[in-house]
Tab-separated table of C-alpha atoms and ligand atoms in Angstrom:
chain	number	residue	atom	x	y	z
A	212	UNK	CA	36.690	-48.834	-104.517
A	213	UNK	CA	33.157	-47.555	-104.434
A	214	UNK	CA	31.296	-47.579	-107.323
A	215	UNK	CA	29.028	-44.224	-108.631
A	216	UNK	CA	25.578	-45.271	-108.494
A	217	UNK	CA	24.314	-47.539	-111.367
A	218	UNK	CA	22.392	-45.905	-114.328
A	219	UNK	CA	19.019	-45.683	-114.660
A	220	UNK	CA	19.124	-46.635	-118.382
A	221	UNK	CA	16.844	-47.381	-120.273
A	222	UNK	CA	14.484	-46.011	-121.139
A	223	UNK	CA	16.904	-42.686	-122.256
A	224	UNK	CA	15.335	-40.112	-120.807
A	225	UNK	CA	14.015	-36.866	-122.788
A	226	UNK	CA	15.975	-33.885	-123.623
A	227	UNK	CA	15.497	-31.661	-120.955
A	228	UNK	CA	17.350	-29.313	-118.951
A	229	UNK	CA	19.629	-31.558	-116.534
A	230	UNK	CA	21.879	-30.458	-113.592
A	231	UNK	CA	24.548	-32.317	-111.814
A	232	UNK	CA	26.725	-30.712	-109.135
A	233	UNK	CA	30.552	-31.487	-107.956
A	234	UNK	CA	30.456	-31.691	-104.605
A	235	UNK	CA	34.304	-29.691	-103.692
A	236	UNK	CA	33.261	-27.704	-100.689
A	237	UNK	CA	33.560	-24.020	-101.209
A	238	UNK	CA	34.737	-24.585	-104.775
A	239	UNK	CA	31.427	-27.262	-106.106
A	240	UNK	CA	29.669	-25.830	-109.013
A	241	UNK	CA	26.613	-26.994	-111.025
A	242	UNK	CA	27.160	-28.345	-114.869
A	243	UNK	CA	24.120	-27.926	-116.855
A	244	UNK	CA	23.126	-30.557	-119.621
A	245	UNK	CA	20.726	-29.494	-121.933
A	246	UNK	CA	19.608	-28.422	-125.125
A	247	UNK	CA	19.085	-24.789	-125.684
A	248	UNK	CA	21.394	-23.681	-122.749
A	249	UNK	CA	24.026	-21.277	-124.475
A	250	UNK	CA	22.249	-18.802	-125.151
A	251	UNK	CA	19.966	-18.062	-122.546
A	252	UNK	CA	21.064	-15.753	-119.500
A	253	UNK	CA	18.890	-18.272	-117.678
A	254	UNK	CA	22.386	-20.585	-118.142
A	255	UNK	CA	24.516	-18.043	-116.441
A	256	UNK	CA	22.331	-16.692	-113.432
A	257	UNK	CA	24.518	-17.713	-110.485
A	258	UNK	CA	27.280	-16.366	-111.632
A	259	UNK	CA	29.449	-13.381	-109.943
A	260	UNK	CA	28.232	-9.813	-111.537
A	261	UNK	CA	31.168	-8.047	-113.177
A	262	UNK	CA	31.699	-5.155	-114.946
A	263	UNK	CA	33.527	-6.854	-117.554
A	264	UNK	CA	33.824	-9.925	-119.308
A	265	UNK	CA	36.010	-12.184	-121.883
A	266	UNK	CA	34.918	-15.111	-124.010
A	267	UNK	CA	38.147	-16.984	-125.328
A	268	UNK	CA	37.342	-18.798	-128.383
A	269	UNK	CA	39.014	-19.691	-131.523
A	270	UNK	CA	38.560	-18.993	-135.078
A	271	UNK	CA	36.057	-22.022	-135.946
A	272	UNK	CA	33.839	-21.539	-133.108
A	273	UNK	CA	33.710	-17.993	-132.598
A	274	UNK	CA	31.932	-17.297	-135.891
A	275	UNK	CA	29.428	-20.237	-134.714
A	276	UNK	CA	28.838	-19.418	-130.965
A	277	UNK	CA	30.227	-16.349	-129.590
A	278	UNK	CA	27.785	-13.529	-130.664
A	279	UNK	CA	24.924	-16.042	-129.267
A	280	UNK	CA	26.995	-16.070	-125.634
A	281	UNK	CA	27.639	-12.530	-125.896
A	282	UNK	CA	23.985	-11.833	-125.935
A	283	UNK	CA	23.225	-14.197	-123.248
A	284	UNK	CA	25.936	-12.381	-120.890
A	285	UNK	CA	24.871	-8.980	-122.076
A	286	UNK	CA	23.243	-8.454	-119.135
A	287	UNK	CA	25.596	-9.675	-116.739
A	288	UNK	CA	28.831	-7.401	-117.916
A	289	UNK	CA	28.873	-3.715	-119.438
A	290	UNK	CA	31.771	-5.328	-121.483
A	291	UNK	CA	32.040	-8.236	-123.161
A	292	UNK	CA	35.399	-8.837	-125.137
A	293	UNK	CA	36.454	-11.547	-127.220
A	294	UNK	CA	40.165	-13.354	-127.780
A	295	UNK	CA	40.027	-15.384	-130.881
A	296	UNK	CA	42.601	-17.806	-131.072
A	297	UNK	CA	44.060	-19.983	-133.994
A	298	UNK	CA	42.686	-23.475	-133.889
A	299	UNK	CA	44.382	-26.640	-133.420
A	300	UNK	CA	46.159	-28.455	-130.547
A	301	UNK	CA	49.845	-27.407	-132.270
A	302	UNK	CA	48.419	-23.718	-130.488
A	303	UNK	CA	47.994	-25.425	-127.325
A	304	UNK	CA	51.114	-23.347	-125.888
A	305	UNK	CA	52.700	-21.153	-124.105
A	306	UNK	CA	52.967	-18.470	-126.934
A	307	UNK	CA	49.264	-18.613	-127.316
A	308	UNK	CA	48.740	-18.805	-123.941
A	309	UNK	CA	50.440	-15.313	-123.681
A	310	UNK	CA	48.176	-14.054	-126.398
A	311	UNK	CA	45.285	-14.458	-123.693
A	312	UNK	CA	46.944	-11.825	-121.366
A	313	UNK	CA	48.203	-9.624	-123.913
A	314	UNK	CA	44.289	-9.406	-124.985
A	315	UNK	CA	43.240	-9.121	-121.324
A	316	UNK	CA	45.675	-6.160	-120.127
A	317	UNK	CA	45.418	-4.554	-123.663
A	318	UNK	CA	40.990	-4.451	-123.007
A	319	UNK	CA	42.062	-3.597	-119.532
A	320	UNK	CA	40.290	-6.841	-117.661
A	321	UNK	CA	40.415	-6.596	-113.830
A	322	UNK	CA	40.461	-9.294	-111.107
A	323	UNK	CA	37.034	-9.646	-111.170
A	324	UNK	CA	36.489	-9.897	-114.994
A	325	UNK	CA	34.839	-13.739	-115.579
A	326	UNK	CA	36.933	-15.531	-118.576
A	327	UNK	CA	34.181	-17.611	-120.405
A	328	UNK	CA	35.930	-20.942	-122.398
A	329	UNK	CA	33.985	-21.120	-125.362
A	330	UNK	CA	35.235	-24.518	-127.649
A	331	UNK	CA	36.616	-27.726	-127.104
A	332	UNK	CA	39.112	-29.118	-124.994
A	333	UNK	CA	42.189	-26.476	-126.104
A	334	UNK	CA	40.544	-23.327	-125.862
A	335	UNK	CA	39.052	-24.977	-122.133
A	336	UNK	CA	42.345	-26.019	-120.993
A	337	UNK	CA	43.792	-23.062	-122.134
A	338	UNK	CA	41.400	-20.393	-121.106
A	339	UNK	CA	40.987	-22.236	-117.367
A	340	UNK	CA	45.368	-22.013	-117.201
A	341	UNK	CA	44.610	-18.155	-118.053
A	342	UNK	CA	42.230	-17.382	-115.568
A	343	UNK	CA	44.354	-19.376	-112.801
A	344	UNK	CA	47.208	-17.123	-113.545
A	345	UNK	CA	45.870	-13.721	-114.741
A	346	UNK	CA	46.339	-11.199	-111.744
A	347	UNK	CA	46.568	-14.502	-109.338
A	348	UNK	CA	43.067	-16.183	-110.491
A	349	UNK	CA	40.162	-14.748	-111.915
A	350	UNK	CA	36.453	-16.722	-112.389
A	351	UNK	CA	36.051	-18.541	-115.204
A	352	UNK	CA	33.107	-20.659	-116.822
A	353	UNK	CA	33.646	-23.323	-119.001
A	354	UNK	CA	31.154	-23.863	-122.261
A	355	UNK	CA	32.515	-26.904	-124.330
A	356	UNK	CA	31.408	-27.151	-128.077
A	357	UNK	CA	32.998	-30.637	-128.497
A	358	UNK	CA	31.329	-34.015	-127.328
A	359	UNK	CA	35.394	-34.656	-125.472
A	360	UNK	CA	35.081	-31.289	-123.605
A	361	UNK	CA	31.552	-32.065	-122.770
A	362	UNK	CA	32.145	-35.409	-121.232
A	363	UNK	CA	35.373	-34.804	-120.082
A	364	UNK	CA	38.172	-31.713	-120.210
A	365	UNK	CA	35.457	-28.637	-119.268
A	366	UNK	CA	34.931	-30.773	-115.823
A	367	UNK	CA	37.379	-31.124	-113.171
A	368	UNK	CA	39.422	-28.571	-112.804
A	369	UNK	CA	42.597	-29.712	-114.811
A	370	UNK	CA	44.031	-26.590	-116.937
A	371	UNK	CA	46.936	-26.731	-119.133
A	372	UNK	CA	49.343	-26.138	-122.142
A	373	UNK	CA	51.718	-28.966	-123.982
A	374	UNK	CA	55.435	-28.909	-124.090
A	375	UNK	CA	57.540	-30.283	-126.925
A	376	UNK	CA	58.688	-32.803	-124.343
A	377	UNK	CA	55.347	-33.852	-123.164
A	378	UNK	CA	51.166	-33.404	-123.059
A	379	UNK	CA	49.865	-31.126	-120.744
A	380	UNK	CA	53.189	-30.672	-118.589
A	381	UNK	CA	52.604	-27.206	-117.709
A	382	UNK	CA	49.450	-25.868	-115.760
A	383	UNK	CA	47.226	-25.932	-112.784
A	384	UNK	CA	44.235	-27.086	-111.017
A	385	UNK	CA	41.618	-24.625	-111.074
A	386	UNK	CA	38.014	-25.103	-110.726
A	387	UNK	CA	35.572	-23.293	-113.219
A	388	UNK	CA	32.415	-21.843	-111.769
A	389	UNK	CA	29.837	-23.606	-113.602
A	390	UNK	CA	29.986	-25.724	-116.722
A	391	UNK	CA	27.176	-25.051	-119.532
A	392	UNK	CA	26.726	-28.209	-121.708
A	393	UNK	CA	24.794	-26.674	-124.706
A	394	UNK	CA	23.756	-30.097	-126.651
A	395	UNK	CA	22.555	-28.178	-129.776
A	396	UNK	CA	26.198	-27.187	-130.336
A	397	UNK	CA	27.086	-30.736	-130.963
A	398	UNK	CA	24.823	-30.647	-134.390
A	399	UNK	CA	27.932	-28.406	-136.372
A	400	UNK	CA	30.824	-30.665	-134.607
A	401	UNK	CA	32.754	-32.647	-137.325
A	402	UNK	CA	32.094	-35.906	-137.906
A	403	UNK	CA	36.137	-37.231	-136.766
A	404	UNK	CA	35.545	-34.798	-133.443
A	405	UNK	CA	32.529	-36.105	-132.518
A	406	UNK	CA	33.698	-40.073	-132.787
A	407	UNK	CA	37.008	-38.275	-131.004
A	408	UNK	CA	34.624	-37.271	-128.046
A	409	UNK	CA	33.377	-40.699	-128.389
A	410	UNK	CA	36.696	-41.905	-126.974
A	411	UNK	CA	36.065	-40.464	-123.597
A	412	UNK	CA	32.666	-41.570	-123.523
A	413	UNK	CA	33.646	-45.165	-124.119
A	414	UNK	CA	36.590	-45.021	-121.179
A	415	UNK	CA	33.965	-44.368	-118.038
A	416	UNK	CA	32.314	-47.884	-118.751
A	417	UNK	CA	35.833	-49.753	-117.841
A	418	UNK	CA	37.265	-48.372	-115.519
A	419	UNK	CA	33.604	-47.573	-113.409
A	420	UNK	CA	30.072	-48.737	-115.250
A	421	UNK	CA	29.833	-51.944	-116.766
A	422	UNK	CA	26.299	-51.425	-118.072
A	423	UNK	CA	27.266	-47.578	-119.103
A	424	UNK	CA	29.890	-49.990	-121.562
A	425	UNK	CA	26.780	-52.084	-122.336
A	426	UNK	CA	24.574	-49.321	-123.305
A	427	UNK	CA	27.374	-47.314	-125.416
A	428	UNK	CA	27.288	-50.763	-127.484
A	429	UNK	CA	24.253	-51.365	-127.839
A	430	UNK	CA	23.629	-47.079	-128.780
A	431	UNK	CA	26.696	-46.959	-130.871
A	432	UNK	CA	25.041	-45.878	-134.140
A	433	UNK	CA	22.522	-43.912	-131.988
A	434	UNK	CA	25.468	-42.123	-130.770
A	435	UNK	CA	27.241	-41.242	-134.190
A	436	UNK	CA	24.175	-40.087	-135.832
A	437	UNK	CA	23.591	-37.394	-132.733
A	438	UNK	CA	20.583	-38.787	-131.760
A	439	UNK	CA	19.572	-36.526	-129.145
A	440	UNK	CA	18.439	-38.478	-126.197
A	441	UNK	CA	21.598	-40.381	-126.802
A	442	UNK	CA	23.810	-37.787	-126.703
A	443	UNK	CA	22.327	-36.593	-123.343
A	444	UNK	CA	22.563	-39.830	-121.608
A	445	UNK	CA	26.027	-40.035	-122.675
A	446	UNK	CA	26.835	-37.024	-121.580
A	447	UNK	CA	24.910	-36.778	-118.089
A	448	UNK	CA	26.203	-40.094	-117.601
A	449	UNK	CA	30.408	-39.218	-117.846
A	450	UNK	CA	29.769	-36.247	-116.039
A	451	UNK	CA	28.157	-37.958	-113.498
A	452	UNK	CA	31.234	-40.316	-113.330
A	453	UNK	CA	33.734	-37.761	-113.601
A	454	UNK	CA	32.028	-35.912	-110.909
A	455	UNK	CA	32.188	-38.820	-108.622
A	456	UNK	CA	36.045	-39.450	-109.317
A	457	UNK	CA	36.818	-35.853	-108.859
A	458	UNK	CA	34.361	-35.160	-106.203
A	459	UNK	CA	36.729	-37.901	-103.980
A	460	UNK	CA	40.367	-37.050	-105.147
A	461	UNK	CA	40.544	-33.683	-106.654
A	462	UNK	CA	44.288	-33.296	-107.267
A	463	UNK	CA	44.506	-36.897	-108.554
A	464	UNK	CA	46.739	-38.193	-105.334
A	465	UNK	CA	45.044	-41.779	-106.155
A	466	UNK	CA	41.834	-41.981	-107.720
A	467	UNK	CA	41.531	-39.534	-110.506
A	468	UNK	CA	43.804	-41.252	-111.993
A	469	UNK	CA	42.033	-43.973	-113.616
A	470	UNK	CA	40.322	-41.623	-116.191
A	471	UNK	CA	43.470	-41.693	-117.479
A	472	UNK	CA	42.636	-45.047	-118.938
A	473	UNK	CA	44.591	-45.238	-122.874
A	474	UNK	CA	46.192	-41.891	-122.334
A	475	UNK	CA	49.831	-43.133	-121.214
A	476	UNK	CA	49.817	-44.739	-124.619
A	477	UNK	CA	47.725	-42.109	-126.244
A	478	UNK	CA	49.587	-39.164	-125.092
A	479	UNK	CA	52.883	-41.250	-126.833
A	480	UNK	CA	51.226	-41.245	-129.948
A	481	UNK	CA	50.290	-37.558	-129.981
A	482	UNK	CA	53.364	-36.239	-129.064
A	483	UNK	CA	55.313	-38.845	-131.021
A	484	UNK	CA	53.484	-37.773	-134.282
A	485	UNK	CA	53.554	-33.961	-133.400
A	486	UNK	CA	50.201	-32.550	-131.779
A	487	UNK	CA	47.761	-31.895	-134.087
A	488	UNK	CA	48.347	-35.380	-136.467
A	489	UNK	CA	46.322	-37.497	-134.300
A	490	UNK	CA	42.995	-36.004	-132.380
A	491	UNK	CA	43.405	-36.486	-128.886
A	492	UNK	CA	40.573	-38.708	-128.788
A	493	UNK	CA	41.744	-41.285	-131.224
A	494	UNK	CA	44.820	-41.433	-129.353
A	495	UNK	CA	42.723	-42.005	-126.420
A	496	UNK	CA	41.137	-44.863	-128.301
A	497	UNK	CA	44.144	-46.451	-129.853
A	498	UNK	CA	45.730	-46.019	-126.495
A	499	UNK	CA	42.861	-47.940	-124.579
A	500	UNK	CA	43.000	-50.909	-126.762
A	501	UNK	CA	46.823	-51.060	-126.016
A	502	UNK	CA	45.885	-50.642	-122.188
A	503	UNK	CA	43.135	-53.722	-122.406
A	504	UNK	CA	45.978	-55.512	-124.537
A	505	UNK	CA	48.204	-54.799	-121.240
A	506	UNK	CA	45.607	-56.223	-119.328
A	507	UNK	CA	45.379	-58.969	-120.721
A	508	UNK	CA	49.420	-59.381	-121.099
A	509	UNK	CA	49.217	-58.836	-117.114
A	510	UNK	CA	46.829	-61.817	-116.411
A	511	UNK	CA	44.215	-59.479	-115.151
A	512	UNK	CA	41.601	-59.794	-118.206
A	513	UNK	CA	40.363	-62.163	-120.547
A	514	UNK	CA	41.501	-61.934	-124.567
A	515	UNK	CA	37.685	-61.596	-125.327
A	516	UNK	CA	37.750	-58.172	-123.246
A	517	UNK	CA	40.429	-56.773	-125.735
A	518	UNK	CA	38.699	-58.086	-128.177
A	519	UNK	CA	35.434	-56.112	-127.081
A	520	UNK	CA	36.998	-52.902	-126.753
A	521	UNK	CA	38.756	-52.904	-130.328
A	522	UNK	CA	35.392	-53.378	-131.541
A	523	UNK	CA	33.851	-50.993	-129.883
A	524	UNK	CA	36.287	-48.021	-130.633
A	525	UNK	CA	36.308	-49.514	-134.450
A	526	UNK	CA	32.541	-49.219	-134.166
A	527	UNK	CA	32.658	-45.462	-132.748
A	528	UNK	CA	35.234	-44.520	-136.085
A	529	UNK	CA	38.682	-44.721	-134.365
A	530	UNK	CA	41.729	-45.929	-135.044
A	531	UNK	CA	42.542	-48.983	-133.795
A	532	UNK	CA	46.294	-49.947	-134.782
A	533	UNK	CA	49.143	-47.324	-133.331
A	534	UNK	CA	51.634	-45.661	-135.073
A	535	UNK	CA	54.672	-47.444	-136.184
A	536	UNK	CA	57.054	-45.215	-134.032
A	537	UNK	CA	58.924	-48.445	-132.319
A	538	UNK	CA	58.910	-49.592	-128.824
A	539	UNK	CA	61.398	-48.168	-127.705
A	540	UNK	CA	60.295	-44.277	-128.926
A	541	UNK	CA	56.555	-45.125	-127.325
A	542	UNK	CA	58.731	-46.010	-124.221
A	543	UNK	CA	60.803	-42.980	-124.144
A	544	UNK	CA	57.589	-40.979	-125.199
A	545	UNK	CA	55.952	-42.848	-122.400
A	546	UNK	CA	58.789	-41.872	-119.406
A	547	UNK	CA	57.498	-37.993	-119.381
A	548	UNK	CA	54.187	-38.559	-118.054
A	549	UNK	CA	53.047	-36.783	-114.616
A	550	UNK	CA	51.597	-40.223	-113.474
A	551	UNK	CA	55.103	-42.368	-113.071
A	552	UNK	CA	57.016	-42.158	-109.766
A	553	UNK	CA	61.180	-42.948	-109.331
A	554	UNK	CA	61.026	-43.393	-113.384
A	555	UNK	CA	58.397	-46.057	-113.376
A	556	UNK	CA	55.751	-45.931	-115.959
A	557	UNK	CA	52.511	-46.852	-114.691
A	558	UNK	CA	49.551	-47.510	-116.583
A	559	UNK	CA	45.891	-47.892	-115.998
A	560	UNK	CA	45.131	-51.022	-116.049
A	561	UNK	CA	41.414	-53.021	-116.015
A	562	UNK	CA	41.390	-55.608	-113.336
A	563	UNK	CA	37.886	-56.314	-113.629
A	564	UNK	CA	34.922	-54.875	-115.838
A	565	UNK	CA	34.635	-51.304	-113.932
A	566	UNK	CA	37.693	-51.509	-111.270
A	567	UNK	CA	40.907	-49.834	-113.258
A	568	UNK	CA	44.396	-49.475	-111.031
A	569	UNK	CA	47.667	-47.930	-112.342
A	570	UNK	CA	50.408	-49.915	-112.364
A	571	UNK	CA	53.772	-50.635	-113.319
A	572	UNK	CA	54.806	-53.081	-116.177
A	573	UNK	CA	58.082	-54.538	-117.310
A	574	UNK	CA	59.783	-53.081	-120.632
A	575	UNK	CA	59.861	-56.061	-121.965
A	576	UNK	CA	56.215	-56.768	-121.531
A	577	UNK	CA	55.136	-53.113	-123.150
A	578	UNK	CA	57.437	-53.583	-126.238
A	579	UNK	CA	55.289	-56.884	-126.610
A	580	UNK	CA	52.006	-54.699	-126.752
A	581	UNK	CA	52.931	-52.296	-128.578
A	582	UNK	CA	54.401	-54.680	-131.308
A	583	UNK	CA	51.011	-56.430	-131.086
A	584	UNK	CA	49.298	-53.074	-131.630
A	585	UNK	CA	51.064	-50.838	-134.112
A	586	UNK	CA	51.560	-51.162	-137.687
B	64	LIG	P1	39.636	-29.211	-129.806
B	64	LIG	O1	39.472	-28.281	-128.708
B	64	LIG	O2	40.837	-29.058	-130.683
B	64	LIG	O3	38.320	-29.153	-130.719
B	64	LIG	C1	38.241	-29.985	-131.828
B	64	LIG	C2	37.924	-29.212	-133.125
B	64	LIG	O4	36.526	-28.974	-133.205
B	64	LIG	C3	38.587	-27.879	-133.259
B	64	LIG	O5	38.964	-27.678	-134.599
B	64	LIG	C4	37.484	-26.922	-132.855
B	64	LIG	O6	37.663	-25.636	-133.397
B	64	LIG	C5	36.287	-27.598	-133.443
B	64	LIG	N1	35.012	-27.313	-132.792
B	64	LIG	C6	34.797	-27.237	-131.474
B	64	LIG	N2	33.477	-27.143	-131.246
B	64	LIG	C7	32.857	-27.136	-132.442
B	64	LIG	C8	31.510	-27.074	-132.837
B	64	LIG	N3	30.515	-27.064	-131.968
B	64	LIG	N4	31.237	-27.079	-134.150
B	64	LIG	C9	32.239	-27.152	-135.070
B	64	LIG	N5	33.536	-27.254	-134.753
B	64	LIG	C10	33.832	-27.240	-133.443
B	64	LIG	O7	39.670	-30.728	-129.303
B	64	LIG	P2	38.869	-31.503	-128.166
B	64	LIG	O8	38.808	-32.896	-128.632
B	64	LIG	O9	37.640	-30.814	-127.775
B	64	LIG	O10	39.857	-31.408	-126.920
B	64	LIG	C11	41.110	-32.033	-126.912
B	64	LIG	C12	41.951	-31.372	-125.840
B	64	LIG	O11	41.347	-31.579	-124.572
B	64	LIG	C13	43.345	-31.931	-125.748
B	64	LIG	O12	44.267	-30.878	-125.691
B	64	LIG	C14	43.346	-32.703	-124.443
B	64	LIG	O13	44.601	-32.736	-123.818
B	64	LIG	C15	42.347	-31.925	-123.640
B	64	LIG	N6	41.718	-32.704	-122.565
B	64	LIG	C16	41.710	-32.169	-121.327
B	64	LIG	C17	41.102	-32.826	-120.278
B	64	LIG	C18	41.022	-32.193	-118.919
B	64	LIG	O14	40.628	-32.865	-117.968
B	64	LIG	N7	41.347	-30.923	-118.798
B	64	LIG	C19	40.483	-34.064	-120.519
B	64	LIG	C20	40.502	-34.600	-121.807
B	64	LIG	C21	41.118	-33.890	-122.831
B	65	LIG	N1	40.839	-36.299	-118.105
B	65	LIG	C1	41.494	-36.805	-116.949
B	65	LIG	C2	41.173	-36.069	-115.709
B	65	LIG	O1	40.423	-35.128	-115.717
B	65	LIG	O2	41.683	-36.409	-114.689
């Protein structure tokens, strides 16, 4: 597997406007990294020209960031409206989703109106699933307000709501147009979302960049006290990564899979404990230690790497010991996922520091770990 090219890393550059494109053909777009960036027009200049407008929020952010976006677009639409949704990843569904286009045909939004995702990771996946359905696909732009939607969910393309039976089982690919990275944004996040986010960050150096794990180590505390250079070397730096892995397999037929590193188990956990209980990202980082503890189980890594990686999510505020739901609920859980094949779990396994594979494991083997790692 080829490798994205190795960071430049130290020293962290300054905080300056950044720009990274993903190369998808006639669907690439830029993401812009910066501070500053949501509310100047500057942001949005290469965007279609429409008369209208909607920026889908939620009820936390909105009062925060939307009149600052509106402003910014104000010269790009005549109208700008806004859907305010309720917060929380228990909203993340298909009666909320219908709340988008009852707000769109009720402000009378054409097929050219641009759908701007203002918030973290639900209001991105949700707002990208609108826009790929609403009168057959419609534009949409994707600002994140979390550190998770900034490394990770507002780049890619992957839209979606959750089902009772599983995480994310219901949406689309669809590319946004550009992605705006505003790193001032990150200064109101909560303290748990921001070590959530943290999550994501600390999955790219496994499964691709050995010395992006060394530097998230050695910038830990840097990181959870938003130190700003930090912050935008840990952002460039996914995006860069996720660009790469997306860039080659858009529609994860191989690949793209890998950044699913800790989510097989994480996604259990979430949906086990009804969305919402856990944050998505310390699922992610519970679920990764249980993936390295796989690892390990499989042969492929040393103890010491497991060891490493609890650590390291213990070090970024995360929970490291999994829910007591019992094996065989987290294997159940663990059967609705849109990675297995024939009824095969596969997980992502690390075979080496920065090569991940996905895999299949016995039963027996993934009770084992996930007696070892819940409590
Ligand atoms: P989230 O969207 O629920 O946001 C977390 C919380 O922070 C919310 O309460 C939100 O209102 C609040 N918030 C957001 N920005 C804020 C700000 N700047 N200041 C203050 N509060 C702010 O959660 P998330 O962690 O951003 O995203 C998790 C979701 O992302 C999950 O549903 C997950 O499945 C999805 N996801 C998708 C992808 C993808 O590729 N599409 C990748 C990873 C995760
Ligand atoms: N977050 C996993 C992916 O985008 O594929």
């Amino acid at each position: 597997m080829r490798r994205p090219r190795s960071a430049s890393l130290e020293p962290l550059a300054g905080v300056e406007l950044d720009r990274l494109d993903l190369d998808l053909g006639e669907r690439s777009y830029p993401i812009l990294i910066g501070p500053g960036l949501l509310g100047s027009s500057d942001s949005y200049a290469g965007l279609p020209r429409s008369r209208m407008a909607a920026i889908v929020s939620n009820e936390t952010v909105a009062p925060l960031y939307a009149r600052a976006l509106a402003d910014a677009l104000a010269a790009r639409h005549e109208r700008v409206v806004q859907i305010v949704l309720p917060d929380g990843e228990a909203y993340k569904d298909w009666h909320t989703l219908d709340r988008i286009f009852d707000a769109l045909l009720a402000e009378g939004c054409d097929r050219q109106t641009v759908l701007y995702a203002l918030g973290g990771g639900v209001v991105g996946d949700m707002t990208g699933f609108a826009a790929a359905c609403y009168m057959r696909g419609v534009p949409f732009v994707q600002v994140p307000t979390t550190l998770l939607a900034q490394v990770d969910s507002s780049v890619g393309g992957k839209t979606a709501i959750n089902h009772p039976r599983g995480k994310n089982m219901i949406g689309a690919f669809y590319q946004p147009r550009l992605v705006v990275c505003d790193l001032d944004v990150l200064d109101t996040l909560p303290e748990r979302e921001l070590s959530a986010g943290l999550a994501e960050v600390i999955k790219y150096g496994p499964i691709a960049d050995p010395s992006f794990l060394d530097w998230i180590e050695a910038n830990i505390v840097a990181l959870r006290t938003r130190d700003k250079a930090a912050l935008a070397h840990a952002v460039r730096r996914s995006c860069e990564i996720k660009a790469w892995v997306v860039g080659q397999d858009e529609r994860e037929s191989g690949l793209r899979a890998i950044l699913n590193f800790g989510h097989t188990f994480g996604h259990a956990i979430e949906a086990g404990l009804g969305y919402g209980q856990w944050l998505h990202g310390e699922a992610v980082g519970c679920g990764m230690v249980m993936a390295s503890e796989l690892s390990a189980r499989l042969g492929l890594m040393p103890a010491s790497f497991v060891e490493r990686m609890r650590r390291l999510v213990e070090r970024s505020g995360l929970p490291v010991t999994g829910p007591a739901l019992g094996a065989q609920r987290y294997l159940d859980l663990m059967r609705v996922d849109k990675k297995n094949e024939g009824g095969e779990i596969r997980f992502v396994v690390i075979e080496a520091l920065g090569r991940a594979a996905l895999r299949p494991a016995p039963d027996a083997l993934v009770a084992e770990v996930i007696e070892a790692c819940t409590a």
